Structure formats: structure tokens, C-alpha cells
Amino acid sequence: MASPDELSKIPVIQVLSYYQAKTRAKQYSHDIFSAQRALVNILDRHEDTLINRWHRKSTVQRQKVLTAAFPAIPPNHRPDFWLIRNAATPQRRAASHFRDHLLLPSLNLEDLSKPNNLLLLLRSRARTPPGEFVNADANSTYTGRTTKALLSPHVSGYTMFLTGQDTQESYGRMFSWDADSGAFDIDGALDMMSGIGLQPGQGLQVMEIQQRKMHFLQRCIEIILQDLPLADLSIPKQPKPPENRLLENSPGWPSLIQEMEQAPYRVPSAFDVDCLHPFVVARRNEAEDHILSLREDPYYFQEVVLELSEHRPEKILTSSGKISSVHDHDLFWERVLSNVVVDAYTNLVTWDLVSKESDRVALTKKDYPDQGKPHRKMLEGTARALEHFDYMIDQVTPLDDWLVAMVASPPLRQHYMRDPQDPSTTPLGVLRKDKSDNKGDPLLWLLDIFLDKDQLWFCGLHNVCDELERGFFSNKSSRERISPYLASVISDLSLASEIKRQIALFSPGPRMIKVVDEEEKVTEYNKKIRPMSHIFRTLAGLGKGLADVGAPLSKFD
């Protein structure tokens, strides 16, 4: 029997009756739609003035506005990650003071004090039905939910509908599984499992998120435009400013970092092919150029071999301080040279395959334009295509190989140790020497999450990649420890995770069921890569004897 101390650590889920849930939903819906109407009326008349004033403010002035609108606003990007890193237990994480870190991670000073994000959030939430944001708002609490630090209430026997419910009266309506017929209604349960409907507790959590965001935006706009008669509807409406007015300080070229940074503040897009496809094609073309350069430029070949050799696990010392027995021997250079060639062709084949699959998904969207809309149940054919594509992304993302390259990089390997292994095998067992400095070193903390598959699941691959990318660009200390090779690994990982995030958004809401079993996914994937398998069989035997002709002992050797 569990002790009282053990029982006190078990998270308690609040159980609500139908009438309690209905009352909350009705209040949330009233607040959301009332705030949206007020915001639309203000933006229709004063959006251009709002944009001008916000862009003219300094970062400190913007932060003062944000703090006045939300006194407890967290200071840092990804406050949910900050909380996990600094709070030891779910009880501390769930404390009322920290609940907003998990419920509203996109509301923070670091991100919203930038020139464009608040303006994007205002426009998207004011001019788009709240049902369009259900899946994105539910996914935003992923870290809090998986760590059990953020629990939604439970309401049994009902499905709540938010997507496609565009009126205050219908938004948050609940359908009983057996109220009408006296028997279990399978359709109501299936709607909830397919993403059309939600478990009412999760729906109430989404509505709370939306209510809080709308209230925050109202306060911001009232503070920024405090000298204007915002309630005066007799003022003529003004033309809607183009979006490029909101993005005056953005670079003119497409950037995946920018897309990921602005995603929480825009209208969610279900697999935005127009946005993602250029990055996939660019990565595919880069892989092709890389192969051509390896073949034609001896100096480039040498640099690649040397760089890869510095990111091998053999470079990591064992717990007793010994280096690998094969280090700098022929076997080591055979592994390096073989990997240079195999990785080059593998990258070309896999990114070419991803490019073609994204084209197929784009055709699906074109043939069925309603697919991906919040109020439309996903067709089985579309669901199957997306699940196969999602599985493919997992297969072409060699997370274990990339992780070893990360921890073996020269600036980071001092923090890790390698398990001694047989010289005839590639050593892969890597452990941290000392985790006591985790809290003070965000980069090492993130890499430790990659090392622990359970922690990676708890935090979410896309969330970790987002934080890793942000740390790379915003933190000088972290940036100095990221080698060019490691930067390219992080870039590939971020692109793959962004594709997976947008695939998930294709569903109208969080889906609880899959239509394709694992065996079918494996069979279909193997069929797609079969034409390329002979390439890998040819490349697999390249290693032996390469050290004599390819080891870069000196320039152009």
C-alpha cells in the first residue's frame, strides 16, 4: 500500500460534471468572442496607427507594455523548458505561480518584445475564427501534459466541439454519447478520436488558453492606443494594411528559423507546402552540390574528411581517460572515408525522396482543398498518405548518428565519456561525465535530452529543436561551441521536426487513432527505397583499403 507521502505525489485530476463543464465553456466562449469583436473593431479603424507605434518603440518600451498587460509574463523564450530545467518536481512545476509557463509558453517577453510577433498575434487572433487554432493551442501545452505538470479536467461520456463552430453559441458545445438514444453512440466517440471533437477537459483547457490570449491582446492594444477613442464605432474603417507592413524589420529572404519563431503567432497552416518545399528542395540541391564538390575539389574533400573525423565517437575518452584503440589507425580512417561517401549519397537520396513525398501531399491538398480545414474530418486516403510521410521523416532522420556527432564535436566532447567497446565495432555508448552544471548550461541540458529518449518524448522533438536553434543564434557562448558540421546537423534536424509539426497540424484537432499499422508503414517505406538499395549495397563495402589512398595526412595527399 502506498504511503501518505507517495500518495501526495500523485497528480490529482479534477472531475467535472456535465453542467460544470458546460458553464465554464459558456463563459469562455462569451469572453473569447466578445474580445474578438472588440479587437476587430479596433483594428478596422486603428491598425495602421498600432503598427507605427509598436515599431517605433524600443525593446524596453515594448517590454513595459507587455508587463503592464500581463504582470506575471515570463521573461524567457520557452518558459515551459525553463521551468522543467529549474523546477525539480511536477508539484513545483504545477504551482499556480508557474502554471502560465506551461499553459501559455508563447506569451513571453523575449519573443513578444521583438518588432513583429505581437502584431502577427493580434491580426491572426482578431481576424480568424478561434476554431482554427484548436490543434495548435492544444499542441502548445505538450510539455506540460507529458510531464503531468499540467492536467486538464475530466468529463466522462461527452465530446466537445470547437473546430468549425464559428458562433459564440455553438463554440464549446458538448455532445453526449448516449443522451439521445439511451445507448453508446460510437460516432461521438470517433469524432473525439479523429480530432473533430475533443475530450471536454482538453477542450476547456484550449478555451482557457484562447480566453487568456484574447484578454492579453485587449490589454496590450488598450495600452498602446490609450489616447484614442477605441469604443467609438462612428470612426470610418480603414483599409487593412498589407502583411509586409507588420514585417518591416524582417529579412527579405525565406528563413526556417524565422518561420519557426513566428509560427506560434500566425494562423496555423496544415502542411504549408509553399513555405516548406523551398527549404526541402534547397536541402536536396545542397546534397547534390556536396557530392559534385567531393568529386571535383581535392581541397574540399580533405576539409570534409578532417571535419567528419573530428566528430567521431572514437574521439571521446572513456571513463578511465583512454582514447579508442582504433583512433588514427587505418580502421579509423576507413570508417571516416566510408562515412563521407555513404553519408553524401544517403543525404541526396533521402532528401530527394522527401521532396517527392511533399509534392504528393501538395497534390492531395490541391485535389481535396477542404482537407486540412478545421471543420473537415480527414479522408482516410489523406490520413494514410500523411502517416506514411510522417514515418518516412522518422526513418530519414538518423537521430542516433547525429547525436553522437553532437557530443563528439571538439568543444563539447570534454563533457562526455565513451563506453569501451570491441575495436571491430563502432563505439556508440556515450554518457555525460557530470550533470551538476545542467542548470547553468542550457546547451548541455538540451543535448542531455537528446541522449535520453524518454526525456526527448516528454519535451517533444520539435520543441527541443526550436530551443536548440534559438540558443544557437541568440547565445554567444552556445554559438562558439557549435562547429560548422554540428550547425548543419541541427539545421537538418530542425527541418525534419518542422515537417512533422506541420503534418500533425493537418488534422482538425489532436488525433487519438491511426489508420496505418506499423507493418504496413515498414513495407511501404521499403518499397519506396528499393530502387536505391543497390546504391547502398555498393557503398557499404567501400571501407576496406581506403585508408591507404584517402587518409588526409597532408594537403592534397
Coordinates of C-alpha atoms in Angstrom, one line a residue:
M1 CA 0.0 0.0 0.0
A2 CA 1.3 3.4 -0.9
S3 CA 2.4 5.7 1.9
P4 CA 0.8 9.1 2.5
D5 CA 4.0 10.7 1.2
E6 CA 3.8 8.7 -2.0
L7 CA 0.1 9.4 -2.5
S8 CA 0.8 13.1 -2.1
K9 CA 3.0 13.0 -5.2
I10 CA 0.3 11.5 -7.4
P11 CA -1.2 14.3 -9.7
V12 CA -4.9 14.8 -9.0
I13 CA -7.2 15.2 -11.9
Q14 CA -10.2 17.4 -11.4
V15 CA -13.5 15.7 -12.3
L16 CA -16.3 17.9 -13.6
S17 CA -20.0 17.2 -14.1
Y18 CA -21.6 18.0 -17.4
Y19 CA -23.2 21.1 -16.0
Q20 CA -20.0 22.4 -14.5
A21 CA -18.2 21.9 -17.8
K22 CA -21.0 23.5 -19.8
T23 CA -21.0 26.5 -17.5
R24 CA -17.2 27.0 -17.9
A25 CA -17.4 26.5 -21.7
K26 CA -20.2 29.1 -22.0
Q27 CA -18.2 31.7 -20.1
Y28 CA -15.0 31.0 -22.0
S29 CA -16.9 31.3 -25.3
H30 CA -18.5 34.5 -24.3
D31 CA -15.1 36.0 -23.3
I32 CA -13.4 34.8 -26.5
F33 CA -15.9 36.1 -28.9
S34 CA -16.5 39.4 -27.1
A35 CA -12.8 40.1 -27.1
Q36 CA -12.5 39.1 -30.7
R37 CA -15.3 41.5 -31.7
A38 CA -13.7 44.3 -29.7
L39 CA -10.3 43.7 -31.3
V40 CA -11.7 43.6 -34.9
N41 CA -13.5 46.9 -34.3
I42 CA -10.2 48.5 -33.1
L43 CA -8.0 47.0 -35.9
D44 CA -10.5 48.0 -38.6
R45 CA -10.0 51.6 -37.6
H46 CA -6.6 51.9 -36.0
E47 CA -4.4 49.0 -37.1
D48 CA -2.0 51.3 -39.1
T49 CA -1.5 53.5 -36.1
L50 CA -0.9 50.5 -33.9
I51 CA 1.8 49.2 -36.3
N52 CA 3.5 52.5 -36.4
R53 CA 3.6 53.0 -32.7
W54 CA 4.8 49.4 -31.9
H55 CA 7.6 49.6 -34.5
R56 CA 8.8 52.9 -33.1
K57 CA 9.1 51.6 -29.5
S58 CA 12.4 50.3 -28.2
T59 CA 12.7 46.8 -26.8
V60 CA 12.5 48.2 -23.2
Q61 CA 9.3 50.2 -24.0
R62 CA 7.7 47.1 -25.6
Q63 CA 8.5 45.1 -22.5
K64 CA 6.9 47.7 -20.3
V65 CA 3.7 47.4 -22.4
L66 CA 3.7 43.6 -22.2
T67 CA 4.4 43.6 -18.5
A68 CA 1.5 46.0 -17.9
A69 CA -0.8 43.8 -19.8
F70 CA 0.4 40.6 -18.2
P71 CA 2.2 41.3 -14.9
A72 CA 3.4 37.7 -14.5
I73 CA 4.6 37.3 -18.1
P74 CA 7.7 35.0 -18.2
P75 CA 10.9 36.7 -19.3
N76 CA 12.4 34.0 -21.4
H77 CA 11.6 32.1 -24.7
R78 CA 10.1 28.7 -24.0
P79 CA 9.3 29.3 -20.3
D80 CA 8.0 25.7 -20.1
F81 CA 11.6 24.5 -20.8
W82 CA 13.0 26.9 -18.2
L83 CA 10.5 25.5 -15.7
I84 CA 11.4 21.9 -16.4
R85 CA 15.1 22.7 -16.1
N86 CA 14.8 24.7 -12.8
A87 CA 11.8 23.1 -11.0
A88 CA 12.6 19.6 -9.7
T89 CA 9.1 18.1 -9.2
P90 CA 5.8 18.1 -11.0
Q91 CA 4.3 19.7 -7.8
R92 CA 6.6 22.7 -8.1
R93 CA 6.0 22.9 -11.9
A94 CA 2.2 22.9 -11.3
A95 CA 2.3 25.6 -8.7
S96 CA -0.1 28.4 -9.6
H97 CA 2.8 30.9 -10.0
F98 CA 4.3 28.7 -12.7
R99 CA 1.2 27.4 -14.4
D100 CA 1.2 30.1 -17.1
H101 CA 4.7 28.9 -18.1
L102 CA 3.2 25.6 -19.2
L103 CA -0.3 26.9 -20.4
L104 CA 0.9 29.9 -22.3
P105 CA 4.5 29.3 -23.4
S106 CA 4.3 31.6 -26.4
L107 CA 3.4 34.6 -24.2
N108 CA 6.9 35.7 -23.0
L109 CA 8.9 38.9 -23.1
E110 CA 11.8 37.6 -25.2
D111 CA 9.6 36.7 -28.2
L112 CA 6.8 39.3 -28.0
S113 CA 9.2 42.3 -27.5
K114 CA 10.5 41.7 -31.0
P115 CA 9.1 44.0 -33.6
N116 CA 6.7 41.7 -35.4
N117 CA 5.4 38.9 -33.2
L118 CA 2.8 40.8 -31.2
L119 CA 1.4 42.4 -34.4
L120 CA 1.2 38.9 -36.0
L121 CA -0.6 37.5 -32.9
L122 CA -3.1 40.4 -32.9
R123 CA -4.0 40.1 -36.5
S124 CA -4.3 36.3 -36.5
R125 CA -6.4 36.0 -33.4
A126 CA -8.6 39.0 -34.2
R127 CA -9.4 38.2 -37.8
T128 CA -9.6 34.3 -37.7
P129 CA -12.2 32.1 -36.0
P130 CA -10.9 30.6 -32.8
G131 CA -11.6 27.1 -34.1
E132 CA -8.7 27.5 -36.5
F133 CA -6.3 27.5 -33.5
V134 CA -7.6 24.4 -31.6
N135 CA -4.9 22.0 -32.7
A136 CA -2.1 24.5 -32.4
D137 CA -3.3 25.6 -28.9
A138 CA -3.6 22.0 -27.7
N139 CA -0.1 21.1 -29.0
S140 CA 1.4 24.2 -27.4
T141 CA 0.9 22.5 -23.9
Y142 CA 2.6 19.3 -25.0
T143 CA 5.5 19.7 -22.5
G144 CA 3.2 20.4 -19.6
R145 CA 0.9 17.5 -20.4
T146 CA 3.5 14.8 -21.0
T147 CA 5.3 15.7 -17.7
K148 CA 1.9 15.6 -15.8
A149 CA 2.6 19.1 -14.6
L150 CA -0.4 20.5 -16.5
L151 CA -3.6 18.4 -16.1
S152 CA -6.9 19.0 -17.8
P153 CA -10.2 18.3 -16.0
H154 CA -12.1 15.1 -16.8
V155 CA -15.7 14.9 -18.1
S156 CA -16.9 11.4 -18.9
G157 CA -19.3 10.4 -21.7
Y158 CA -19.2 13.6 -23.8
T159 CA -17.4 15.0 -26.8
M160 CA -16.7 18.8 -27.1
F161 CA -16.8 20.5 -30.4
L162 CA -14.6 23.6 -31.1
T163 CA -13.4 23.2 -34.7
G164 CA -15.9 24.6 -37.2
Q165 CA -18.0 26.1 -34.5
D166 CA -17.8 29.8 -35.5
T167 CA -20.5 31.3 -33.3
Q168 CA -20.5 32.1 -29.6
E169 CA -23.5 29.8 -29.0
S170 CA -22.0 26.7 -30.7
Y171 CA -18.4 27.1 -29.7
G172 CA -17.7 24.5 -27.0
R173 CA -20.9 22.6 -27.3
M174 CA -20.9 19.1 -25.9
F175 CA -22.5 16.1 -27.4
S176 CA -23.5 13.2 -25.1
W177 CA -22.6 9.7 -26.3
D178 CA -25.9 8.3 -25.1
A179 CA -28.2 11.1 -24.3
D180 CA -30.5 10.8 -27.3
S181 CA -30.8 7.0 -27.8
G182 CA -30.0 5.7 -24.4
A183 CA -27.2 3.7 -25.9
F184 CA -23.5 4.3 -26.5
D185 CA -23.0 6.5 -29.7
I186 CA -19.9 5.3 -31.4
D187 CA -19.9 8.4 -33.8
G188 CA -19.5 10.8 -30.9
A189 CA -16.5 8.8 -29.5
L190 CA -15.0 8.5 -33.0
D191 CA -15.3 12.3 -33.6
M192 CA -13.2 12.8 -30.5
M193 CA -10.6 10.2 -31.5
S194 CA -10.3 11.6 -35.1
G195 CA -9.7 15.2 -34.0
I196 CA -13.1 16.6 -35.0
G197 CA -14.1 16.7 -31.3
L198 CA -12.2 16.8 -28.1
Q199 CA -12.4 15.3 -24.7
P200 CA -14.2 18.1 -22.8
G201 CA -11.4 18.6 -20.3
Q202 CA -8.9 19.2 -23.1
G203 CA -11.4 21.4 -24.9
L204 CA -11.8 23.5 -21.7
Q205 CA -8.1 23.9 -21.5
V206 CA -7.9 25.0 -25.1
M207 CA -10.7 27.5 -24.4
E208 CA -8.9 28.8 -21.3
I209 CA -5.7 29.4 -23.4
Q210 CA -7.7 31.3 -26.0
Q211 CA -9.6 33.4 -23.4
R212 CA -6.3 34.3 -21.7
K213 CA -4.6 35.3 -25.0
M214 CA -7.6 37.4 -26.1
H215 CA -7.7 39.2 -22.8
F216 CA -3.9 39.8 -23.0
L217 CA -4.2 41.2 -26.5
Q218 CA -7.1 43.5 -25.5
R219 CA -5.0 44.9 -22.7
C220 CA -2.0 45.4 -25.0
I221 CA -4.0 47.3 -27.6
E222 CA -5.7 49.5 -24.9
I223 CA -2.2 50.5 -23.5
I224 CA -0.6 51.2 -26.9
L225 CA -3.6 53.2 -28.1
Q226 CA -4.7 54.6 -24.8
D227 CA -5.2 58.2 -26.1
L228 CA -7.6 57.1 -28.9
P229 CA -11.4 56.6 -28.6
L230 CA -11.3 52.9 -29.2
A231 CA -15.0 52.4 -28.4
D232 CA -16.2 55.0 -31.0
L233 CA -17.6 52.9 -33.9
S234 CA -18.5 56.0 -35.8
I235 CA -14.9 56.4 -36.9
P236 CA -14.6 55.2 -40.5
K237 CA -13.0 51.9 -41.2
Q238 CA -9.5 52.0 -42.8
P239 CA -8.1 49.6 -45.4
K240 CA -6.4 46.6 -44.0
P241 CA -2.6 47.2 -44.0
P242 CA -0.7 44.5 -46.1
E243 CA 1.2 41.9 -44.1
N244 CA 4.6 43.3 -45.2
R245 CA 3.8 46.3 -43.0
L246 CA 3.8 44.0 -40.0
L247 CA 7.1 42.6 -41.1
E248 CA 9.1 45.7 -41.8
N249 CA 12.2 44.5 -39.9
S250 CA 12.3 41.0 -41.3
P251 CA 14.9 39.9 -43.8
G252 CA 13.7 39.7 -47.4
W253 CA 14.8 36.1 -47.9
P254 CA 13.0 32.9 -46.6
S255 CA 14.4 31.6 -43.3
L256 CA 13.3 28.4 -41.5
I257 CA 14.4 30.0 -38.2
Q258 CA 12.1 32.9 -38.8
E259 CA 9.2 30.6 -39.8
M260 CA 9.6 28.5 -36.6
E261 CA 9.9 31.6 -34.5
Q262 CA 6.7 33.2 -35.9
A263 CA 4.7 30.0 -36.1
P264 CA 3.0 30.4 -32.6
Y265 CA 1.8 33.9 -33.6
R266 CA 0.4 33.2 -37.1
V267 CA -2.7 31.3 -38.2
P268 CA -1.7 27.6 -38.2
S269 CA -1.3 26.2 -41.7
A270 CA -1.8 22.4 -42.3
F271 CA 1.4 21.3 -44.0
D272 CA 2.2 24.7 -45.7
V273 CA 3.9 23.3 -48.8
D274 CA 4.5 26.7 -50.2
C275 CA 6.6 27.5 -47.1
L276 CA 8.4 24.2 -46.6
H277 CA 9.0 23.0 -50.1
P278 CA 11.7 25.6 -51.0
F279 CA 13.7 24.5 -47.9
V280 CA 13.4 20.8 -48.8
V281 CA 14.4 21.5 -52.4
A282 CA 17.3 23.6 -51.2
R283 CA 18.5 20.9 -48.9
R284 CA 18.3 18.3 -51.7
N285 CA 20.2 20.6 -54.1
E286 CA 22.8 21.2 -51.4
A287 CA 23.3 17.5 -51.1
E288 CA 23.8 17.2 -54.8
D289 CA 26.3 20.1 -54.9
H290 CA 28.2 18.5 -52.0
I291 CA 28.7 15.3 -54.0
L292 CA 30.0 17.2 -57.0
S293 CA 32.4 19.2 -54.8
L294 CA 33.7 16.0 -53.2
R295 CA 34.4 14.6 -56.7
E296 CA 36.0 17.7 -58.3
D297 CA 37.7 19.6 -55.5
P298 CA 40.5 17.8 -53.6
Y299 CA 40.8 20.6 -51.0
Y300 CA 37.1 20.4 -50.3
F301 CA 37.3 16.6 -50.0
Q302 CA 40.1 16.9 -47.5
E303 CA 38.3 19.5 -45.4
V304 CA 35.1 17.3 -45.2
V305 CA 37.2 14.2 -44.2
L306 CA 39.0 16.2 -41.5
E307 CA 35.8 17.7 -40.2
L308 CA 34.0 14.4 -40.0
S309 CA 37.0 12.8 -38.3
E310 CA 36.7 15.4 -35.5
H311 CA 33.0 14.3 -34.9
R312 CA 33.6 10.6 -34.5
P313 CA 32.8 8.8 -31.2
E314 CA 36.4 7.4 -31.2
K315 CA 37.5 10.9 -30.2
I316 CA 35.6 10.7 -26.9
L317 CA 37.7 9.4 -24.0
T318 CA 36.5 6.5 -21.8
S319 CA 35.7 6.9 -18.1
S320 CA 39.3 6.0 -17.4
G321 CA 40.6 8.7 -19.7
K322 CA 41.6 6.4 -22.6
I323 CA 41.1 7.1 -26.3
S324 CA 39.7 4.5 -28.6
S325 CA 42.2 1.8 -29.6
V326 CA 41.5 2.4 -33.3
H327 CA 42.0 6.1 -33.2
D328 CA 44.2 7.3 -36.0
H329 CA 44.7 3.8 -37.3
D330 CA 43.7 2.5 -40.7
L331 CA 40.4 1.2 -39.4
F332 CA 39.5 4.7 -38.1
W333 CA 40.2 6.4 -41.4
E334 CA 38.4 3.6 -43.3
R335 CA 35.3 4.4 -41.2
V336 CA 35.7 8.1 -41.7
L337 CA 36.2 7.8 -45.5
S338 CA 33.4 5.3 -45.9
N339 CA 31.0 7.6 -44.0
V340 CA 32.0 10.6 -46.1
V341 CA 30.8 8.8 -49.3
V342 CA 27.9 6.9 -47.8
D343 CA 26.5 10.0 -46.0
A344 CA 26.8 12.1 -49.1
Y345 CA 24.7 9.8 -51.3
T346 CA 22.3 8.9 -48.4
N347 CA 21.6 12.6 -47.9
L348 CA 20.9 13.1 -51.6
V349 CA 18.6 10.1 -51.8
T350 CA 16.7 10.8 -48.7
W351 CA 16.1 14.5 -49.3
D352 CA 15.1 13.7 -52.9
L353 CA 12.6 11.2 -51.5
V354 CA 11.2 13.8 -49.0
S355 CA 10.9 16.3 -51.8
K356 CA 8.8 13.9 -53.9
E357 CA 6.6 12.9 -51.0
S358 CA 5.9 16.6 -50.1
D359 CA 4.9 17.0 -53.8
R360 CA 2.4 14.2 -53.4
V361 CA 0.9 15.8 -50.2
A362 CA 0.7 19.1 -52.1
L363 CA -1.3 17.3 -54.8
T364 CA -3.6 15.8 -52.2
K365 CA -4.3 19.3 -50.8
K366 CA -4.9 20.6 -54.4
D367 CA -7.3 17.7 -55.2
Y368 CA -9.2 18.0 -51.9
P369 CA -9.0 21.7 -50.9
D370 CA -11.1 21.2 -47.8
Q371 CA -8.6 18.7 -46.4
G372 CA -6.7 20.3 -43.5
K373 CA -9.6 22.7 -42.7
P374 CA -10.5 22.6 -39.0
H375 CA -14.2 21.6 -39.6
R376 CA -13.4 18.8 -42.0
K377 CA -12.8 15.2 -41.0
M378 CA -9.7 13.9 -42.7
L379 CA -10.3 11.5 -45.5
E380 CA -8.8 8.0 -45.0
G381 CA -6.6 8.4 -48.1
T382 CA -5.2 11.7 -46.9
A383 CA -4.6 10.3 -43.4
R384 CA -2.8 7.3 -44.8
A385 CA -0.6 9.5 -47.0
L386 CA 0.3 11.7 -44.1
E387 CA 1.0 8.8 -41.7
H388 CA 3.3 7.2 -44.3
F389 CA 5.1 10.6 -44.8
D390 CA 5.5 11.1 -41.1
Y391 CA 7.0 7.6 -40.8
M392 CA 9.4 8.4 -43.7
I393 CA 10.6 11.5 -41.9
D394 CA 11.4 9.4 -38.9
Q395 CA 13.4 6.9 -41.0
V396 CA 15.4 9.5 -42.8
T397 CA 16.3 11.3 -39.6
P398 CA 19.3 9.4 -38.2
L399 CA 18.9 10.8 -34.7
D400 CA 21.4 8.4 -33.0
D401 CA 24.1 9.2 -35.6
W402 CA 23.5 12.9 -35.3
L403 CA 23.6 12.8 -31.5
V404 CA 27.0 11.1 -31.5
A405 CA 28.3 13.8 -33.8
M406 CA 27.0 16.4 -31.5
V407 CA 28.6 15.2 -28.3
A408 CA 31.8 14.2 -30.1
S409 CA 32.4 17.7 -31.5
P410 CA 35.7 19.3 -30.2
P411 CA 34.1 22.0 -28.0
L412 CA 31.7 19.5 -26.3
R413 CA 33.4 16.1 -26.0
Q414 CA 35.1 17.1 -22.8
H415 CA 31.7 16.8 -21.0
Y416 CA 31.1 13.2 -22.2
M417 CA 32.7 9.8 -21.8
R418 CA 32.5 6.7 -24.0
D419 CA 31.9 3.1 -23.1
P420 CA 34.8 0.9 -24.0
Q421 CA 33.8 -1.4 -26.9
D422 CA 35.3 -4.0 -29.1
P423 CA 37.6 -2.5 -31.8
S424 CA 35.7 -4.3 -34.5
T425 CA 32.5 -2.4 -33.7
T426 CA 31.7 1.3 -33.9
P427 CA 31.5 2.7 -30.4
L428 CA 28.2 4.3 -29.7
G429 CA 27.7 4.2 -25.9
V430 CA 28.1 7.8 -24.7
L431 CA 27.4 9.2 -21.2
R432 CA 27.7 12.6 -19.5
K433 CA 30.5 12.9 -17.0
D434 CA 28.8 15.3 -14.6
K435 CA 25.2 16.7 -14.8
S436 CA 25.7 19.1 -11.9
D437 CA 26.2 22.0 -14.3
N438 CA 23.0 21.4 -16.3
K439 CA 21.0 24.3 -14.9
G440 CA 23.8 26.8 -15.8
D441 CA 24.4 25.4 -19.2
P442 CA 21.3 25.3 -21.4
L443 CA 23.2 23.7 -24.4
L444 CA 24.4 20.7 -22.3
W445 CA 20.9 20.4 -20.9
L446 CA 19.3 20.2 -24.3
L447 CA 21.9 17.6 -25.5
D448 CA 21.2 15.5 -22.4
I449 CA 17.5 15.5 -23.5
F450 CA 18.6 14.0 -26.9
L451 CA 20.6 11.4 -25.1
D452 CA 17.6 10.2 -23.1
K453 CA 14.8 9.0 -25.4
D454 CA 12.2 9.3 -22.6
Q455 CA 13.1 12.9 -21.9
L456 CA 13.0 13.6 -25.7
W457 CA 9.5 12.3 -25.8
F458 CA 8.4 14.3 -22.8
C459 CA 9.7 17.5 -24.2
G460 CA 8.9 16.9 -27.9
L461 CA 11.4 16.8 -30.7
H462 CA 10.2 20.0 -32.4
N463 CA 10.2 21.9 -29.1
V464 CA 13.8 20.8 -28.4
C465 CA 14.9 21.7 -31.9
D466 CA 13.3 25.1 -31.6
E467 CA 15.1 25.8 -28.4
L468 CA 18.4 24.5 -29.8
E469 CA 18.1 26.7 -32.9
R470 CA 17.2 29.7 -30.8
G471 CA 20.2 29.1 -28.4
F472 CA 22.5 28.7 -31.4
F473 CA 21.6 32.2 -32.8
S474 CA 20.9 34.2 -29.6
N475 CA 23.6 32.9 -27.2
K476 CA 27.2 33.8 -28.0
S477 CA 28.5 31.1 -25.6
S478 CA 26.5 28.4 -27.2
R479 CA 27.3 29.7 -30.7
E480 CA 31.0 29.5 -30.1
R481 CA 30.7 25.8 -29.2
I482 CA 28.7 24.8 -32.3
S483 CA 31.0 23.6 -35.1
P484 CA 30.0 24.1 -38.8
Y485 CA 29.4 20.4 -39.0
L486 CA 27.2 20.5 -35.9
A487 CA 25.3 23.5 -37.2
S488 CA 24.4 21.6 -40.4
V489 CA 23.2 18.7 -38.3
I490 CA 21.0 21.0 -36.2
S491 CA 19.6 22.6 -39.4
D492 CA 18.6 19.2 -40.9
L493 CA 17.0 18.1 -37.6
S494 CA 15.1 21.4 -37.4
L495 CA 13.7 21.0 -40.9
A496 CA 12.7 17.4 -40.3
S497 CA 10.9 18.3 -37.0
E498 CA 9.1 21.3 -38.7
I499 CA 7.8 18.9 -41.3
K500 CA 6.5 16.6 -38.6
R501 CA 4.9 19.5 -36.8
Q502 CA 3.0 20.7 -39.9
I503 CA 1.9 17.1 -40.7
A504 CA 0.3 17.0 -37.2
L505 CA -1.5 20.3 -37.9
F506 CA -3.2 18.7 -40.9
S507 CA -5.7 17.0 -38.6
P508 CA -8.6 19.3 -37.4
G509 CA -7.6 18.5 -33.8
P510 CA -5.4 16.2 -31.7
R511 CA -5.9 12.7 -33.2
M512 CA -6.1 9.7 -30.9
I513 CA -6.3 7.0 -33.7
K514 CA -4.1 5.9 -36.6
V515 CA -5.3 4.3 -39.8
V516 CA -2.0 2.6 -40.8
D517 CA -0.4 -0.1 -38.8
E518 CA 3.4 -0.3 -38.3
E519 CA 3.9 -3.3 -40.5
E520 CA 2.3 -1.5 -43.5
K521 CA 4.4 1.6 -42.9
V522 CA 7.6 -0.5 -42.9
T523 CA 6.5 -2.4 -46.1
E524 CA 5.6 0.8 -47.9
Y525 CA 8.8 2.6 -46.9
N526 CA 11.0 -0.3 -48.0
K527 CA 9.1 -0.4 -51.4
K528 CA 9.9 3.3 -51.9
I529 CA 13.6 3.0 -51.2
R530 CA 14.0 -0.3 -53.1
P531 CA 15.3 1.3 -56.3
M532 CA 18.1 3.0 -54.3
S533 CA 19.0 -0.1 -52.2
H534 CA 21.7 -1.2 -54.8
I535 CA 23.4 2.1 -54.3
F536 CA 23.8 1.5 -50.5
R537 CA 24.9 -2.1 -51.1
T538 CA 27.7 -0.8 -53.4
L539 CA 28.8 1.8 -51.0
A540 CA 28.7 -0.5 -47.9
G541 CA 31.8 -2.3 -49.0
L542 CA 33.9 0.8 -49.7
G543 CA 35.7 1.0 -46.4
K544 CA 38.4 -1.7 -46.7
G545 CA 41.7 -0.3 -48.2
L546 CA 40.6 3.3 -48.3
A547 CA 43.0 4.4 -45.6
D548 CA 46.0 3.8 -47.9
V549 CA 44.7 6.2 -50.6
G550 CA 42.4 8.6 -48.8
A551 CA 43.7 9.4 -45.3
P552 CA 44.3 13.2 -45.3
L553 CA 47.8 13.2 -44.0
S554 CA 48.8 16.5 -45.7
K555 CA 47.3 18.9 -48.2
F556 CA 46.1 17.1 -51.4
D557 CA 47.7 13.8 -50.2

